[in-house]
mmCIF file of C-alpha atoms in Angstrom:
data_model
loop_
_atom_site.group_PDB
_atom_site.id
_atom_site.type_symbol
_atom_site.label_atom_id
_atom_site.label_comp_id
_atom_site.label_asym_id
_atom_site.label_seq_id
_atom_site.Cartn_x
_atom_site.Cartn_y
_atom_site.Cartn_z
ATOM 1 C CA UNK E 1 -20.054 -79.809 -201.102
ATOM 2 C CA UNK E 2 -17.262 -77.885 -199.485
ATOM 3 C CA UNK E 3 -16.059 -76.471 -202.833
ATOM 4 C CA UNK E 4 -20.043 -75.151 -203.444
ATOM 5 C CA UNK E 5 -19.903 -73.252 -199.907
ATOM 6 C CA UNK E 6 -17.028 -71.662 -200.402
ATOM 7 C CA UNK E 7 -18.153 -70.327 -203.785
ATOM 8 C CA UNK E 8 -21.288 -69.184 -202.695
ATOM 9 C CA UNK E 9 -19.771 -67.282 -199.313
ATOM 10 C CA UNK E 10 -17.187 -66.214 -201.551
ATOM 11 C CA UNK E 11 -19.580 -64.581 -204.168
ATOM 12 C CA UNK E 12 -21.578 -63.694 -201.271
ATOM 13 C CA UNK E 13 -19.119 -61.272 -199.513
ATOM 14 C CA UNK E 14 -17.391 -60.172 -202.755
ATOM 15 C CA UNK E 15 -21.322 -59.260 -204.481
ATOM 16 C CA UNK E 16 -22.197 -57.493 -201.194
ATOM 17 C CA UNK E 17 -18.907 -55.596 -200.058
ATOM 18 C CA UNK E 18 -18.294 -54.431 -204.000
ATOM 19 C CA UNK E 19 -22.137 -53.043 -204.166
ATOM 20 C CA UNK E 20 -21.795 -51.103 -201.367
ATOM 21 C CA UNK E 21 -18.352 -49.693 -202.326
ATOM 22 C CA UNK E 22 -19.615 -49.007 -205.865
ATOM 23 C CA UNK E 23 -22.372 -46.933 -204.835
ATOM 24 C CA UNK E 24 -21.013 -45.227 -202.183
ATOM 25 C CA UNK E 25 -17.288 -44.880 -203.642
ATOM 26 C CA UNK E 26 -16.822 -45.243 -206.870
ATOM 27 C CA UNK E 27 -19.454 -44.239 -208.746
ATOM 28 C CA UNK E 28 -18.762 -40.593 -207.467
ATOM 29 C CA UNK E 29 -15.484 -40.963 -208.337
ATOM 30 C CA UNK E 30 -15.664 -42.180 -212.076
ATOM 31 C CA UNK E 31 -18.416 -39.603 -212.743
ATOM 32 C CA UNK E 32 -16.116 -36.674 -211.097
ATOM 33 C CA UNK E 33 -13.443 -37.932 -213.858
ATOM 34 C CA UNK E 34 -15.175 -39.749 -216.751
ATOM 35 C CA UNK E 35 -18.741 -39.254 -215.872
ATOM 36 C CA UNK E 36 -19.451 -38.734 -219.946
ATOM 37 C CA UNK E 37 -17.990 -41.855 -220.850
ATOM 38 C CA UNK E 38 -20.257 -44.338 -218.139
ATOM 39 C CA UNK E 39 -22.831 -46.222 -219.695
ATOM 40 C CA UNK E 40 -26.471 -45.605 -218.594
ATOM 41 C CA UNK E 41 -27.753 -48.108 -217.457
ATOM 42 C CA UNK E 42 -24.855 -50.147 -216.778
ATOM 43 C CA UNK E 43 -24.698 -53.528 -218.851
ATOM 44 C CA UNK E 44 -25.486 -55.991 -216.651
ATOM 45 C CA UNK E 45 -24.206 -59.206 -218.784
ATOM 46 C CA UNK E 46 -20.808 -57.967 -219.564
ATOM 47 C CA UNK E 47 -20.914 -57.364 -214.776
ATOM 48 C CA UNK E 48 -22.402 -60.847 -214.327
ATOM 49 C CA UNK E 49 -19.742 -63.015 -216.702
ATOM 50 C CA UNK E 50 -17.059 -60.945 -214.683
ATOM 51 C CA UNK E 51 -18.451 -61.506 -211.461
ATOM 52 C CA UNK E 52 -18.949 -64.940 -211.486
ATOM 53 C CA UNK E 53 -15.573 -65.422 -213.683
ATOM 54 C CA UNK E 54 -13.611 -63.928 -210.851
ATOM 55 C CA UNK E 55 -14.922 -65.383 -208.237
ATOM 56 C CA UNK E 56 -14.282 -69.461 -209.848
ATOM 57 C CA UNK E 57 -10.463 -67.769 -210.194
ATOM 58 C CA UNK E 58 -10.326 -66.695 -206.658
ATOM 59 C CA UNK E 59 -11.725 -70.025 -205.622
ATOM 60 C CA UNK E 60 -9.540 -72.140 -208.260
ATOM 61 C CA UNK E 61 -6.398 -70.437 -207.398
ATOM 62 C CA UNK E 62 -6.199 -69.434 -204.176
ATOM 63 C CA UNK E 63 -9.130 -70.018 -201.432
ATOM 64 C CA UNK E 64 -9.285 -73.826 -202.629
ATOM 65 C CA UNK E 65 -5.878 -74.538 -202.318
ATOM 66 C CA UNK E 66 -5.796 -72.675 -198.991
ATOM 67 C CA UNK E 67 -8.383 -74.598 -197.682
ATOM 68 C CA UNK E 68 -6.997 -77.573 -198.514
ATOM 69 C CA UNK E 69 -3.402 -76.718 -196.964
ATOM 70 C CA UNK E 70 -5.578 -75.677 -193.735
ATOM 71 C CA UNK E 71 -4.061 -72.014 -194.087
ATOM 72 C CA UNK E 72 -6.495 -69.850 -194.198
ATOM 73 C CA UNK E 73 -3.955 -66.623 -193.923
ATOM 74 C CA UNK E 74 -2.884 -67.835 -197.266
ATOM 75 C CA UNK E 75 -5.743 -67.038 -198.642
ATOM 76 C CA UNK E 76 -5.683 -63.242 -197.323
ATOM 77 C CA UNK E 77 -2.199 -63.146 -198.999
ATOM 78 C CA UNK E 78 -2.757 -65.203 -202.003
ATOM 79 C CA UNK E 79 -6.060 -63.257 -202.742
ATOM 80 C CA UNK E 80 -4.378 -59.866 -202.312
ATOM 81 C CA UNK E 81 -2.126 -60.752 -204.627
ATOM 82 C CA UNK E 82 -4.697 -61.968 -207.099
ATOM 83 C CA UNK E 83 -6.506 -58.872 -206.232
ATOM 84 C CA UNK E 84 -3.547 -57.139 -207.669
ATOM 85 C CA UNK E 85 -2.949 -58.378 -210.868
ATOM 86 C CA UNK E 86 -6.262 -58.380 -212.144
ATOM 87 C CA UNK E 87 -7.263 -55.122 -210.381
ATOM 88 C CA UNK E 88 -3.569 -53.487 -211.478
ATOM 89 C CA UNK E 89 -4.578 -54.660 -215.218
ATOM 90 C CA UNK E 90 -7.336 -52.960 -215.944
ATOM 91 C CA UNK E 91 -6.379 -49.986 -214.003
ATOM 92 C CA UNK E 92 -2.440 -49.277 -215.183
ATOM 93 C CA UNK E 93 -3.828 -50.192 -218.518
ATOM 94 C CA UNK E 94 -6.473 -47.497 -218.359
ATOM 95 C CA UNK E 95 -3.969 -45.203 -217.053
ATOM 96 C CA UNK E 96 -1.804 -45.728 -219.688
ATOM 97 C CA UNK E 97 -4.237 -45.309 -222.803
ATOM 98 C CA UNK E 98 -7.186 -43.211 -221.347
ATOM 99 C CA UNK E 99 -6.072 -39.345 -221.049
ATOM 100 C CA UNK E 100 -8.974 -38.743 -218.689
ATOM 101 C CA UNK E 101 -7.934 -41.661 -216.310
ATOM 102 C CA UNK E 102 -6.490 -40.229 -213.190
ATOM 103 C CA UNK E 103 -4.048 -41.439 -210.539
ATOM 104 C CA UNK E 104 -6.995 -41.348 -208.049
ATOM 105 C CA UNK E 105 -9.058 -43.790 -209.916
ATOM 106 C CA UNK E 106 -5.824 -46.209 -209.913
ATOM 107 C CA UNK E 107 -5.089 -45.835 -206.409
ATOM 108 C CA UNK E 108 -8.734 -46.561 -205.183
ATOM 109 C CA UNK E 109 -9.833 -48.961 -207.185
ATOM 110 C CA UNK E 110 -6.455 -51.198 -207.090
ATOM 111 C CA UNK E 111 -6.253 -51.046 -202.942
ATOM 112 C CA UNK E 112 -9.923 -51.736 -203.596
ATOM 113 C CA UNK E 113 -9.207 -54.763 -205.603
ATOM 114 C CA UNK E 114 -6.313 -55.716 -203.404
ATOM 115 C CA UNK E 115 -8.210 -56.059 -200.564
ATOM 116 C CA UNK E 116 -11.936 -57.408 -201.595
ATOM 117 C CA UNK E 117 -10.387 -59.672 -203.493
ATOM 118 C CA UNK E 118 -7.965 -61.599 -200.393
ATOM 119 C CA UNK E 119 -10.823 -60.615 -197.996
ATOM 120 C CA UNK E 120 -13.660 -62.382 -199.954
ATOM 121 C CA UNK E 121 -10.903 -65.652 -200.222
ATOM 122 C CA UNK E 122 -10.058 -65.471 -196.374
ATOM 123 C CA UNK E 123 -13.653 -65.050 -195.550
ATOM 124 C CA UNK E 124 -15.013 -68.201 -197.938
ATOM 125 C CA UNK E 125 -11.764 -70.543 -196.668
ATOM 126 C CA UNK E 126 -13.091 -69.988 -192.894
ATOM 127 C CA UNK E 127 -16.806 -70.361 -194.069
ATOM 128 C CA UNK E 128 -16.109 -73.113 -195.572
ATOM 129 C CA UNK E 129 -13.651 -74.851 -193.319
ATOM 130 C CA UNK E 130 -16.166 -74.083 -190.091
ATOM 131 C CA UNK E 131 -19.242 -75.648 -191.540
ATOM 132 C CA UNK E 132 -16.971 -78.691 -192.919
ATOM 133 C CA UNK E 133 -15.869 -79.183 -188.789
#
């Protein structure tokens, strides 16, 4: 039961806080530098497989383990770090191959990854750990 709760808070505040910062963040921003190359409307498979992908990884590698140790600030850490790899992957890659990718697109969507990804892990360990007792 505990490992269902802290999925579901974890997909909760990882759906909800990414939603808001995609409309209100970076959509703007990857239309102002590769606005042509967005797909309209957005694919909403390829978004769901990710989303629900990611968030078994952050559970499985870092806010289960976490929980388990009883250190929820190793989750925070643990998850940034996650946040970074995956996030740093898909944005250095871009970066690297894309001529229209720019340097702002890396820097706001990695310290975006960086830190949804450890707060959504911090946030489902404590969830999780408070309604356990």
């Amino acid at each position: 039961m505990q490992a269902a709760i802290l999925y579901v808070v974890t997909a909760a505040v990882f759906l909800a806080a990414d939603a808001l910062m995609l409309r209100q963040v970076m959509q703007p921003l990857f239309q102002r530098h590769i606005g042509d190359w967005l797909a309209e409307p957005i694919r909403m498979g390829p978004a769901v497989g990710f989303y629900l992908a990611y968030v078994a990884a952050i559970c499985w590698l870092v806010s289960w383990p976490a929980l388990q140790a009883d250190a929820p600030g190793r989750a925070l850490l643990n998850g940034a770090i996650l946040g970074a790899a995956a996030y740093g992957t898909y944005e250095f890659t871009n970066y690297a191959t894309l001529t229209r990718w720019s340097l702002q697109q890396v820097a706001v969507d990695l310290s975006w990854g960086i830190a949804l990804t450890g707060v959504s892990a911090l946030v489902g360990v404590l969830v999780a750990r408070w309604i356990a007792g």
